[in-house]
Structures are given as C-alpha cells and as structure tokens.
C-alpha cells in the first residue's frame, strides 16, 4: 500500500489517478460481430458460442424445464437470503416512485411531467467463476417495479451449455421474461438488433469484461441506450480514530478481491489509523482464497493522510468514489458536503458488502469518477420522463404574444405563424 | 407530401424510417482538434476561431461591459417576452424537485436517496443566422434551479467578434456564470478538457451541427456526459375531424422550417382531414421566408391514414416522436396509451411553438426514436442521485447472514468476511 502524507493540491490529480483501464483495441472485432449478428441472427450467435464458450447449443432460450430443475438445485438457505435481499431492494426502489408533476404555469397553460417505463430492457450477466445473481436482483427488481414489459437476460453458458442454477432461480424470481444463453459481444449485438431468439431492446444494463464494455459503447451508436460507462470498481474509506481498523481493512479487501485493477483508497486525518489499517490488511489478506488478485489491487492502493476534514472532503469530491465508506465522529460534515459519490456507507456497522447484496440500495454505480455526473442505477433508470401540455383559448392569449416575439427574433416565422393563426381565430 | 393509406404492419419500419442523418466521416478531424485543444488550450481555440469564424479574438471571455451593452440593444418587448418564458420554465422545472427518499428496509437498516447538483455544466449554443436564446432558457434555468455552481456557455462569435445581444441578455438573466466566444468542435473540446479561458465541465448540453454532434459523442469517451444523442427535429400530429386543418398545417410547417432533414408526419383516421391539411400546407408554405427549407422537408413528409385509433397509437409508439400533437375527440385514449414520445401537445390551442418557447416545458427532447429510452432535458438532467445507508448493530444482525450466504455463493470471501468480522464483534 502506498502511504501519502499531505499531498499538495496540485498533485491531487496524480495521487488520485485511477488504474489504467485495459480496454484493448477491440473496436474492430466488435464492429465485425455487430454486422454479422445484424445480418445473420441466431446462426452466428451459435457459431460464436461454440468458438468462445466451447459448447454447441441447439436452443439458446432457457426453457421452463431448465428453470424448474435449477430451482431444485439452489439451497433453501440461499433462496431465503435471495428473497430477503429482493424484499429490501423492492422496498427501497418502490419508494423512489414519483407521481405526475402538474402545474398551471400561466392561466390556461397546463403542463405536466409523467414517467413511463422503457418497454424493452436487456440485462447482461457475465459468466465465469462467480455467478453474479446479485446483479440480477439489482436490475430486474427495479425493471419490474418500473413496469418494463420485456425484460431480457443474456448470460454465457458453461461448457455443458448450462447457466448457474442461482442465476436461473433469481431471474425467474425477479420477473425476467426471457433468458438466453449467450454471452460476450454477440449477446450485446443480439439485444441491439434482435435475432430469432433475442428480442431487440431499447436499453442494456449490466457489467462485463472489456469485450462487453466496448460492445455496449458501440451499441449506443446503433440507437440503444446503456446504463452507464464502465470502469474498474473502487472504494474510498474516510476514517478517523473512532473507526475500527480491522473492519476498515476488511472493507478495503472486499473491494480489492474484485480484480487486480480495483482501486482502494483510505483517507484519514489520523496517522495511527493509517498504520493500524495497513497492518490489518496484511493480516487479513493472507486468509483470502482470492488473495493473489487482492494482493495486486492492494499494491496499487493508497493510504492518504490529510491534516483536516476540509482537505479530506475536497480531495474526496475531486475523486468522486463509486463506493464511499464514512467512519468518522463528525459524519454529518462528510454526508452534507459530499458532492460526488455513487453510494455512501455510514458508520462502523455499514460495510460495502451490505449494499452489494441485501440492504436495499443498488450496487450498479458510477466508477471512474463518473459519480460527478452520473447516477447509480435506480428506478428512473428504467423509465423515461415525458412532458405534456394543454393550452386553452385563454392560455394561448396569455402566452401567444411572447411566443410570437421570440420566434420572430430567432428568425422562425412558421413558429410564429402557428400562434398567429390561432390568436386570429379567437 | 407522401400520402400512405393503411400501411401494413410489416411495412411500418420503412414507412416510419427517418431521413438519413448526414453525419459525415469527421471523427478523424474531431479527434485531431481534441488532441490539439488538450495540449495547447486557448491558443489553438483562437486559431480555429480565426479559421472557421473569420475573426481574431484577443479575449474569448465575454466581459461585463459587453453584457451591459447587449442589454441596451434588446428591445423591451423582447425582454418582457423572455422574462415571461423564463418565469413559466422556472415554475415547471421547480415543481420537478424531489426530496430525499428515505426508508428503513429492515429494522436497523436505513437507506436513502438524495439528488445533488452536477457541479460544472457546459451549454453549447450554435451561431449562425438564428440566435437560439430560447435554448439558453431551457438549459440555464434548470441548471440554476438544480444548483450547479458553474454554468459555462460557449457560442461562436460573428465576424465582428460579437455574440447576438439576445444571447448575452438571456445568458446573463438566467445565471450563466461564464460566457465564452468559441464554437464548433473546438468549443466542445475546450469544455471537455478545460483551457485557460474555459473551465472543464462534467456534462455538456445543447444543440449543434454535425461537427458539434460528433464532438459531443467523442467527448463522452473523455469522461464527459452529454444531454442526449442528437438527430434532426421531428413532429408527429395525430388529428381527426375535430382538428383544425389550418392549425395542423401551421404546426407541420413550423417543424419543417427547422431544416431540410426535419421530419413531419400526420397520422389520421380521417381522409378528409388528410386532404384538407395537404391543401393548407401548400397554401401556407408560400408565405414563409424559409420556404425553400420547409419545402424540402415537406417533400419528405408523410400523411398516413389508418383505420382506427388502436392502429394509430401502435404506429405512433413504434415511431416515438420527439414532438407529438394530439388533436382528436378522444384525446384521453392517446394520452394514456402513448408509451414513447418526447413532449405531447394536446388540443387545438396547443401548438408546438408554445412549448418551444414559453409554456414552461423543456424543448430539448429526444429525436430519432430515442423517446423510447431517453427523457427530454428536465431538472434531473442537471443532478445525479446518490444513495446513502446507515446500519446499526441490530441491522447488521438482521441482514448479515443473508449477505454472508450470497457472497459465499458468488465466490467473494472478502465480502463475506467484512460481515463476519462485524457479527463476531457483537
């Protein structure tokens, strides 16, 4: 871990620099696969599944029988845990519902705003060693609350052509309408254009490796929206002497085990705490199954000592952490003054992993400093707001002249004329 | 105008195809200018202003003196019109404020969501013949309500090195913090990286030609967000025999005068109305100063007859119009069943131009079918939502086991450990 004491403001940019993202030059490959999928549909998806996932699939669509089998394979304990998490996520995301906003801006001029669901959404869930069923909870639960009518899930099959039972169980539990066994660039292309098996969707959500990340970027060029740009996961902890060094170390390590490019930062006004956390990290690291990954992430991590809270908050706002744990006596100062963060975890008993799984907040959050301008996934991510207006004869008389003047000043005579004709008719 | 009677569902895609966007292959040029601006800052901005706008500027930043001079040049009538529009836009956008959403998802697990302003935003206002001061109202008013601390406006100078007085007056009135005389690709690059004169911003809003459109796309690769992807403006009117053909024609023409690639569609269950609108368009067109532009847009426009309301609404939802005027007896059917539209104008006295300028709704809306998944600009466009959570000892005992089980099932032992350590301490 790199200890940095009192970095100067002009050095913050360097101190806070994130690990270089290793998005290789794969745009060419992505463009090729997109073209092929657009032209050939399912047949090319199967070809790539054979090539990348080493399995030949007759049918990519998961059947009811497969779902029933999967249900039997998930332990009752895990089912209960998933149900508890689902319930908390539902409560928090249902609370985010907003009603119609209606005002009469001038007499006879009624304007209102309503949110309506994005009808078709696609969720991408990566394959690999860890079956990320928690991400299904985070995406399918709000999609269902929003009222999306088509919720498509794509995930790459294993060499037996199967998806992990926990994936199927959770997807079925959370209202996913169609599950397709396909992964990688070809899955994103399939949801972008639609194929015989995959419905075309309007917005694609979910994490993935660099191939999926680039494919999602390219998808936006073809009229599809995405949840947010991706980057390595990251955690910043601010802690003073009231924090528990062992807890803080466990949080830093839980972030570090995600990947070697994960970013982990401790900011503290206490050198004692910095030293204590450093020791605890070294101790706990040895016990982890994924210690080789965590060790590399920790090697790049930073323990930053600053002299006071104001300096700390300025530095934190400059960074804009995805996950942000606040373990300090004067927590209100940090809560009130944080401008840029994805999700904030407050106090000694609020580890990041609570929010990753089961507290109810969403774990799909802006990385890479994007907390400065992007929201984490929330109910509104699955809706779009539309405006409506209805103007009476009195209303057009109240605002008509202003519109005529402004349209004329902008040189748009036909805009003016649409008002003039109506005013003259009255 | 092209009349299409009862198009078959399988032909809708072709019938509703939008004019090809003429985004030329200018990514190379954009990337070059971005690199130059990143490296050389103001000096290269001035070079391009000389090259493209034909004026040599000592100082790109608009001074207080320039603003005071501009104020004196705007007529009192226009000032009053702008103030009335501003007031309505304020009322509607202030009403969109949402409070903190707080719930206890499980006993001892408090979660809340809060929206905080995007600190630094950039507004781009095109130059050219029409000074789009109305767009400043639509962007700077909600930015100010949101609480953005830095609101930067870039707009290209004329050959005298000036901005239109109405632009300066409106920007000053609406709380823009800095106005810079620079346009095109170089302005977008400047706001992306920051230069001596232009502050770096986190999100860029506003319309522009194809160079600006591509520059905004490229800006997203450099960590900046944008309001939404751009496309030619468009209007769809649904009208039955209760509509006024002359009014409808004036609305179609107000859209058509925007540009030759503007898209204009009338959907009707009445052949009589279709024929009447066609005649009215021909008549009114001849009176317009911008008739050459409007004529070309109208040539590509469509009058679509469908047999019943259900067919009409399905077709409209398939299209997802940016602007959408509803002039029918059973308007509630259309309002309730519209899934995809940017802004909806209801009744004979609600022309699009009312919303373009002064009713209070925003005129920055999703084109190109993006209404299926994007919101128009609204108060939330200038904020990001953050989540917070605070868990007590009781709370972690309530959800801790579920988190442990799920983390273990996902193979993330350090995530589990962050819970286990805390549970053991209790």
Coordinates of C-alpha atoms in Angstrom, one line a residue, chain A:
Chain A
X1 CA 0.0 0.0 0.0
X2 CA 1.3 3.5 -0.8
X3 CA 1.3 5.9 2.1
X4 CA 0.9 9.5 1.0
X5 CA 1.2 12.3 3.6
X6 CA -0.4 15.7 3.0
X7 CA -0.4 15.6 -0.8
X8 CA -0.3 19.1 -2.3
X9 CA -3.4 20.2 -4.2
X10 CA -1.5 20.5 -7.4
X11 CA -0.6 16.8 -7.1
X12 CA -4.1 15.5 -6.4
X13 CA -4.7 14.7 -10.0
X14 CA -1.7 12.3 -10.0
X15 CA -2.4 10.9 -6.5
X16 CA -6.0 10.1 -7.4
X17 CA -5.3 8.8 -10.8
X18 CA -7.2 5.6 -11.4
X19 CA -5.5 2.4 -12.7
X20 CA -5.3 2.5 -16.5
X21 CA -8.2 0.7 -18.0
X22 CA -7.2 -2.1 -20.2
X23 CA -9.7 -1.7 -22.9
X24 CA -7.8 -3.1 -25.7
X25 CA -8.2 -2.1 -29.3
X26 CA -11.1 -4.3 -30.0
X27 CA -13.5 -1.9 -31.7
X28 CA -12.8 -3.6 -35.0
X29 CA -13.7 -7.0 -33.7
X30 CA -16.9 -5.6 -32.1
X31 CA -17.9 -3.9 -35.3
X32 CA -17.4 -7.1 -37.2
X33 CA -19.5 -9.2 -34.9
X34 CA -22.2 -6.5 -34.8
X35 CA -22.5 -6.6 -38.6
X36 CA -22.6 -10.3 -38.6
X37 CA -25.3 -10.5 -35.9
X38 CA -27.4 -7.9 -37.7
X39 CA -27.2 -9.9 -40.9
X40 CA -27.3 -13.5 -39.7
X41 CA -29.0 -13.5 -36.3
X42 CA -29.1 -16.7 -34.3
X43 CA -26.9 -18.8 -36.5
X44 CA -23.9 -16.5 -35.9
X45 CA -24.6 -16.3 -32.2
X46 CA -24.4 -20.1 -32.0
X47 CA -21.2 -20.0 -34.0
X48 CA -19.6 -17.6 -31.5
X49 CA -20.9 -19.6 -28.6
X50 CA -19.2 -22.6 -30.0
X51 CA -16.0 -20.6 -30.5
X52 CA -15.8 -18.7 -27.2
X53 CA -17.8 -20.8 -24.8
X54 CA -16.9 -24.2 -26.2
X55 CA -20.4 -25.5 -26.4
X56 CA -22.9 -26.3 -29.2
X57 CA -26.4 -25.2 -28.4
X58 CA -29.5 -26.4 -30.2
X59 CA -31.7 -23.9 -28.4
X60 CA -30.3 -20.8 -26.7
X61 CA -33.6 -19.9 -25.0
X62 CA -33.8 -21.2 -21.4
X63 CA -36.9 -23.5 -21.1
X64 CA -39.3 -23.8 -18.2
X65 CA -38.0 -27.2 -17.5
X66 CA -34.5 -25.8 -17.1
X67 CA -35.8 -23.2 -14.6
X68 CA -37.6 -25.9 -12.6
X69 CA -34.5 -28.0 -12.4
X70 CA -32.5 -25.0 -11.3
X71 CA -34.9 -24.2 -8.5
X72 CA -34.4 -27.6 -7.1
X73 CA -30.6 -27.2 -7.1
X74 CA -30.4 -24.0 -5.0
X75 CA -30.3 -24.5 -1.3
X76 CA -33.1 -23.3 0.8
X77 CA -30.7 -21.1 2.8
X78 CA -29.5 -19.3 -0.3
X79 CA -33.1 -19.0 -1.5
X80 CA -34.1 -17.3 1.7
X81 CA -31.1 -15.0 1.5
X82 CA -32.0 -14.0 -2.0
X83 CA -35.6 -13.4 -1.0
X84 CA -34.6 -11.2 1.9
X85 CA -32.4 -9.2 -0.4
X86 CA -35.1 -9.0 -3.0
X87 CA -37.6 -7.7 -0.5
X88 CA -35.3 -4.9 0.8
X89 CA -34.4 -3.9 -2.8
X90 CA -38.1 -3.8 -3.6
X91 CA -38.9 -1.6 -0.6
X92 CA -36.1 0.9 -1.5
X93 CA -36.8 1.1 -5.2
X94 CA -40.6 1.3 -4.8
X95 CA -40.1 4.3 -2.5
X96 CA -38.4 6.0 -5.5
X97 CA -41.6 6.2 -7.5
X98 CA -42.6 9.7 -8.4
X99 CA -46.1 10.8 -9.3
X100 CA -47.2 13.1 -12.1
X101 CA -45.8 16.7 -11.6
X102 CA -48.5 19.0 -12.8
X103 CA -48.6 22.8 -12.7
X104 CA -50.5 25.6 -14.4
X105 CA -47.6 27.8 -15.4
X106 CA -49.9 30.6 -16.6
X107 CA -53.6 30.8 -16.5
X108 CA -54.9 28.3 -19.1
X109 CA -51.5 26.7 -19.7
X110 CA -51.3 23.3 -18.0
X111 CA -48.0 21.4 -18.1
X112 CA -47.2 18.1 -16.6
X113 CA -44.5 15.5 -16.4
X114 CA -45.0 11.8 -16.2
X115 CA -42.6 8.9 -16.1
X116 CA -43.4 5.9 -18.2
X117 CA -41.5 2.6 -18.4
X118 CA -38.9 1.8 -21.0
X119 CA -40.8 -1.0 -22.7
X120 CA -37.9 -3.4 -23.5
X121 CA -34.7 -3.7 -21.5
X122 CA -31.8 -6.1 -21.7
X123 CA -29.7 -7.3 -18.8
X124 CA -26.3 -8.7 -19.3
X125 CA -24.9 -11.0 -16.6
X126 CA -21.3 -12.2 -17.0
X127 CA -20.4 -15.9 -16.8
X128 CA -17.1 -17.1 -15.4
X129 CA -16.3 -18.4 -11.9
X130 CA -18.6 -16.2 -9.9
X131 CA -22.3 -16.4 -10.8
X132 CA -23.5 -12.8 -10.3
X133 CA -27.1 -13.4 -9.3
X134 CA -27.0 -10.4 -7.0
X135 CA -26.7 -8.2 -10.1
X136 CA -29.9 -9.7 -11.4
X137 CA -31.7 -8.6 -8.2
X138 CA -30.3 -5.1 -8.7
X139 CA -31.5 -4.8 -12.3
X140 CA -34.6 -7.0 -12.7
X141 CA -36.3 -5.8 -9.4
X142 CA -36.4 -2.1 -10.4
X143 CA -37.2 -3.0 -14.1
X144 CA -40.3 -4.9 -12.8
X145 CA -41.3 -2.1 -10.5
X146 CA -41.0 0.4 -13.4
X147 CA -43.3 -1.7 -15.4
X148 CA -41.0 -2.7 -18.3
X149 CA -42.9 -5.2 -20.3
X150 CA -40.0 -7.1 -21.7
X151 CA -37.0 -7.9 -19.5
X152 CA -34.4 -10.0 -21.4
X153 CA -31.4 -11.5 -19.8
X154 CA -28.4 -12.8 -21.6
X155 CA -25.6 -14.8 -19.9
X156 CA -22.9 -17.1 -21.4
X157 CA -23.4 -20.8 -20.9
X158 CA -20.8 -23.1 -19.3
X159 CA -19.2 -25.9 -21.2
X160 CA -22.2 -28.1 -20.5
X161 CA -24.5 -25.5 -22.1
X162 CA -25.9 -24.5 -18.7
X163 CA -26.4 -21.4 -16.7
X164 CA -25.7 -21.4 -12.9
X165 CA -28.8 -22.5 -11.0
X166 CA -28.7 -19.4 -8.8
X167 CA -28.8 -17.2 -11.9
X168 CA -31.9 -19.0 -13.3
X169 CA -33.6 -19.1 -9.9
X170 CA -33.0 -15.4 -9.3
X171 CA -34.0 -14.3 -12.8
X172 CA -37.2 -16.3 -12.6
X173 CA -38.0 -14.9 -9.1
X174 CA -37.5 -11.3 -10.3
X175 CA -39.7 -11.3 -13.3
X176 CA -37.2 -11.7 -16.2
X177 CA -39.4 -12.5 -19.2
X178 CA -36.8 -14.3 -21.3
X179 CA -33.4 -15.9 -20.5
X180 CA -31.0 -16.5 -23.4
X181 CA -27.8 -18.5 -23.1
X182 CA -25.4 -16.3 -25.0
X183 CA -22.6 -14.0 -23.8
X184 CA -19.9 -11.6 -24.8
X185 CA -20.0 -9.2 -27.7
X186 CA -22.5 -11.4 -29.6
X187 CA -25.1 -11.1 -26.8
X188 CA -24.9 -7.3 -26.7
X189 CA -25.2 -7.3 -30.5
X190 CA -28.2 -9.6 -30.3
X191 CA -30.0 -7.3 -27.9
X192 CA -29.1 -4.3 -30.0
X193 CA -30.6 -5.7 -33.3
X194 CA -32.8 -8.5 -32.2
X195 CA -32.5 -12.1 -33.6
X196 CA -34.9 -15.0 -33.8
X197 CA -34.2 -15.8 -30.2
X198 CA -33.4 -12.4 -28.7
X199 CA -35.8 -9.6 -28.7
X200 CA -34.4 -6.2 -29.6
X201 CA -34.3 -3.9 -26.6
X202 CA -34.1 -0.2 -26.0
X203 CA -31.6 -0.1 -23.2
X204 CA -28.9 -2.5 -22.0
X205 CA -27.8 -2.8 -18.4
X206 CA -25.1 -4.8 -16.6
X207 CA -21.4 -5.4 -16.1
X208 CA -18.9 -7.3 -18.2
X209 CA -15.4 -7.7 -19.3
X210 CA -13.6 -5.4 -21.7
X211 CA -15.3 -7.0 -24.7
X212 CA -18.8 -6.4 -23.3
X213 CA -17.8 -2.9 -22.2
X214 CA -16.7 -1.9 -25.7
X215 CA -19.7 -3.7 -27.2
X216 CA -22.1 -1.6 -25.0
X217 CA -20.3 1.5 -26.2
X218 CA -20.8 0.5 -29.8
X219 CA -24.4 -0.4 -29.1
X220 CA -25.1 3.3 -28.3
X221 CA -24.1 4.1 -31.9
X222 CA -27.0 1.8 -33.1
X223 CA -29.7 3.6 -31.1
X224 CA -29.6 1.6 -27.9
X225 CA -29.1 3.3 -24.5
X226 CA -26.9 1.8 -21.8
X227 CA -26.9 2.1 -18.0
X228 CA -23.6 4.0 -17.8
X229 CA -20.0 3.8 -18.9
X230 CA -18.0 1.2 -17.2
X231 CA -14.7 1.1 -15.3
X232 CA -12.9 -0.9 -12.6
X233 CA -14.7 -1.0 -9.2
X234 CA -13.4 1.2 -6.4
X235 CA -13.8 2.1 -2.8
X236 CA -12.7 5.1 -0.8
X237 CA -12.9 5.0 3.0
X238 CA -12.6 8.0 5.2
X239 CA -11.8 7.0 8.8
X240 CA -10.7 8.7 12.0
X241 CA -9.7 7.2 15.3
X242 CA -13.3 6.2 16.0
X243 CA -13.1 3.7 13.2
X244 CA -12.3 0.1 13.7
X245 CA -9.1 -0.7 11.8
X246 CA -10.0 -4.3 11.4
X247 CA -13.4 -3.5 9.9
X248 CA -11.9 -0.9 7.6
X249 CA -9.3 -3.4 6.4
X250 CA -12.0 -6.0 5.6
X251 CA -13.8 -3.4 3.5
X252 CA -10.7 -2.4 1.6
X253 CA -10.1 -6.1 0.9
X254 CA -13.6 -6.8 -0.2
X255 CA -13.1 -4.2 -2.9
X256 CA -9.6 -5.5 -3.7
X257 CA -10.7 -9.0 -4.4
X258 CA -12.9 -7.9 -7.3
X259 CA -10.0 -7.6 -9.7
X260 CA -6.3 -6.6 -10.0
X261 CA -7.4 -3.2 -11.4
X262 CA -9.7 -2.5 -8.4
X263 CA -8.9 0.8 -6.7
X264 CA -8.8 1.1 -2.9
X265 CA -8.2 4.3 -1.0
X266 CA -8.1 5.2 2.6
X267 CA -8.2 8.9 3.6
X268 CA -7.6 9.7 7.2
X269 CA -6.7 12.6 9.5
X270 CA -5.1 10.0 11.8
X271 CA -1.7 8.5 11.1
X272 CA -2.4 6.0 13.8
X273 CA -5.4 4.7 11.9
X274 CA -3.5 4.6 8.7
X275 CA -0.8 2.4 10.3
X276 CA -3.3 0.2 12.0
X277 CA -5.3 -0.4 8.8
X278 CA -2.1 -1.2 6.9
X279 CA -1.2 -3.9 9.5
X280 CA -4.7 -5.3 9.4
X281 CA -4.8 -5.5 5.7
X282 CA -1.6 -7.5 5.6
X283 CA -3.0 -9.9 8.2
X284 CA -6.4 -10.5 6.7
X285 CA -5.1 -10.7 3.1
X286 CA -3.4 -14.0 3.8
X287 CA -6.6 -15.7 4.7
X288 CA -8.4 -14.9 1.4
X289 CA -9.0 -17.5 -1.4
X290 CA -8.7 -14.7 -3.9
X291 CA -5.6 -13.3 -2.2
X292 CA -3.5 -13.2 -5.4
X293 CA -6.0 -10.9 -7.0
X294 CA -6.4 -8.8 -3.9
X295 CA -2.7 -8.5 -3.3
X296 CA -2.2 -6.9 -6.7
X297 CA -5.0 -4.4 -6.2
X298 CA -3.7 -3.6 -2.7
X299 CA -0.2 -3.0 -4.1
X300 CA -1.7 -0.1 -6.1
X301 CA -3.9 1.2 -3.3
X302 CA -3.4 4.4 -1.3
X303 CA -3.4 5.4 2.3
X304 CA -3.7 9.2 2.3
X305 CA -3.1 11.3 5.4
X306 CA -4.6 14.8 5.3
X307 CA -4.5 17.4 8.0
X308 CA -8.1 18.3 8.4
X309 CA -11.6 17.4 7.4
X310 CA -12.0 20.2 4.8
X311 CA -8.9 19.0 3.0
X312 CA -10.3 15.4 3.2
X313 CA -13.7 16.4 1.7
X314 CA -12.2 18.4 -1.1
X315 CA -10.0 15.5 -2.0
X316 CA -12.9 13.1 -1.9
X317 CA -15.0 15.3 -4.1
X318 CA -12.2 15.6 -6.5
X319 CA -12.0 11.8 -6.7
X320 CA -15.8 11.0 -6.8
X321 CA -15.7 7.5 -5.4
X322 CA -18.1 4.7 -6.6
X323 CA -18.3 3.2 -3.1
X324 CA -17.6 5.5 -0.1
X325 CA -17.4 4.5 3.5
X326 CA -17.6 7.2 6.2
X327 CA -16.4 6.1 9.6
X328 CA -15.7 9.3 11.5
X329 CA -17.1 11.1 14.6
X330 CA -18.3 14.1 12.6
X331 CA -20.1 12.0 9.9
X332 CA -22.7 14.8 9.2
X333 CA -19.9 17.0 7.9
X334 CA -19.0 14.4 5.4
X335 CA -22.5 13.5 4.4
X336 CA -23.6 17.0 3.9
X337 CA -20.5 18.1 2.0
X338 CA -20.0 15.2 -0.3
X339 CA -20.9 16.3 -3.8
X340 CA -19.6 13.3 -5.8
X341 CA -20.1 9.7 -4.8
X342 CA -22.0 6.7 -6.0
X343 CA -23.2 5.2 -2.8
X344 CA -22.3 6.2 0.8
X345 CA -21.9 3.8 3.7
X346 CA -22.0 5.4 7.1
X347 CA -20.6 4.1 10.4
X348 CA -18.8 1.1 11.7
X349 CA -21.5 -1.4 11.0
X350 CA -22.2 -0.5 7.4
X351 CA -19.8 -2.5 5.2
X352 CA -19.9 -2.1 1.5
X353 CA -20.9 -5.7 1.1
X354 CA -24.3 -4.9 2.8
X355 CA -25.1 -2.7 -0.1
X356 CA -23.6 -5.0 -2.6
X357 CA -26.2 -7.6 -1.7
X358 CA -29.0 -7.0 0.7
X359 CA -29.6 -3.7 2.3
X360 CA -31.8 -2.5 -0.5
X361 CA -29.6 0.1 -2.3
X362 CA -28.5 -0.6 -5.8
X363 CA -24.9 -1.9 -6.4
X364 CA -24.7 -0.7 -10.1
X365 CA -22.8 2.5 -9.5
X366 CA -20.7 5.0 -11.4
X367 CA -17.0 4.2 -11.4
X368 CA -14.0 6.1 -12.8
X369 CA -15.1 9.5 -11.4
X370 CA -18.4 9.3 -13.2
X371 CA -20.2 10.0 -9.9
X372 CA -19.5 13.6 -10.8
X373 CA -22.3 13.4 -13.4
X374 CA -24.0 10.0 -13.5
X375 CA -26.5 8.5 -11.0
X376 CA -26.2 4.9 -10.0
X377 CA -28.9 2.6 -11.3
X378 CA -32.2 3.4 -9.7
X379 CA -35.9 3.2 -10.5
X380 CA -35.7 6.1 -13.0
X381 CA -33.0 4.2 -15.0
X382 CA -35.9 2.0 -16.3
X383 CA -38.2 4.9 -17.1
X384 CA -38.2 8.0 -19.2
X385 CA -39.9 11.2 -18.3
X386 CA -42.3 12.7 -20.8
X387 CA -43.9 16.1 -20.7
X388 CA -47.5 17.1 -21.6
X389 CA -49.2 20.3 -22.1
X390 CA -52.7 21.5 -22.8
X391 CA -53.4 25.1 -23.5
X392 CA -56.9 26.7 -23.5
X393 CA -58.0 29.7 -25.7
X394 CA -57.3 31.9 -22.7
X395 CA -53.9 30.3 -22.2
X396 CA -52.8 30.9 -25.8
X397 CA -53.9 34.5 -25.4
X398 CA -51.7 34.8 -22.3
X399 CA -48.5 33.5 -23.8
X400 CA -49.1 33.8 -27.5
X401 CA -47.6 37.3 -27.9
X402 CA -44.4 36.3 -26.1
X403 CA -44.0 33.3 -28.4
X404 CA -44.6 35.4 -31.5
X405 CA -41.9 37.9 -30.4
X406 CA -39.4 35.2 -29.5
X407 CA -40.0 33.2 -32.7
X408 CA -39.6 36.3 -34.8
X409 CA -36.3 37.2 -33.0
X410 CA -35.0 33.7 -33.7
X411 CA -36.0 34.1 -37.4
X412 CA -38.5 31.3 -37.3
X413 CA -41.6 32.7 -39.0
X414 CA -43.5 29.5 -39.2
X415 CA -43.2 29.0 -35.5
X416 CA -44.7 32.5 -35.1
X417 CA -47.4 31.7 -37.6
X418 CA -48.7 28.7 -35.7
X419 CA -49.5 31.1 -32.9
X420 CA -50.8 34.0 -35.0
X421 CA -53.4 31.8 -36.8
X422 CA -54.8 30.6 -33.5
X423 CA -54.9 34.1 -32.0
X424 CA -56.6 35.5 -35.0
X425 CA -59.3 32.7 -34.8
X426 CA -60.4 33.9 -31.4

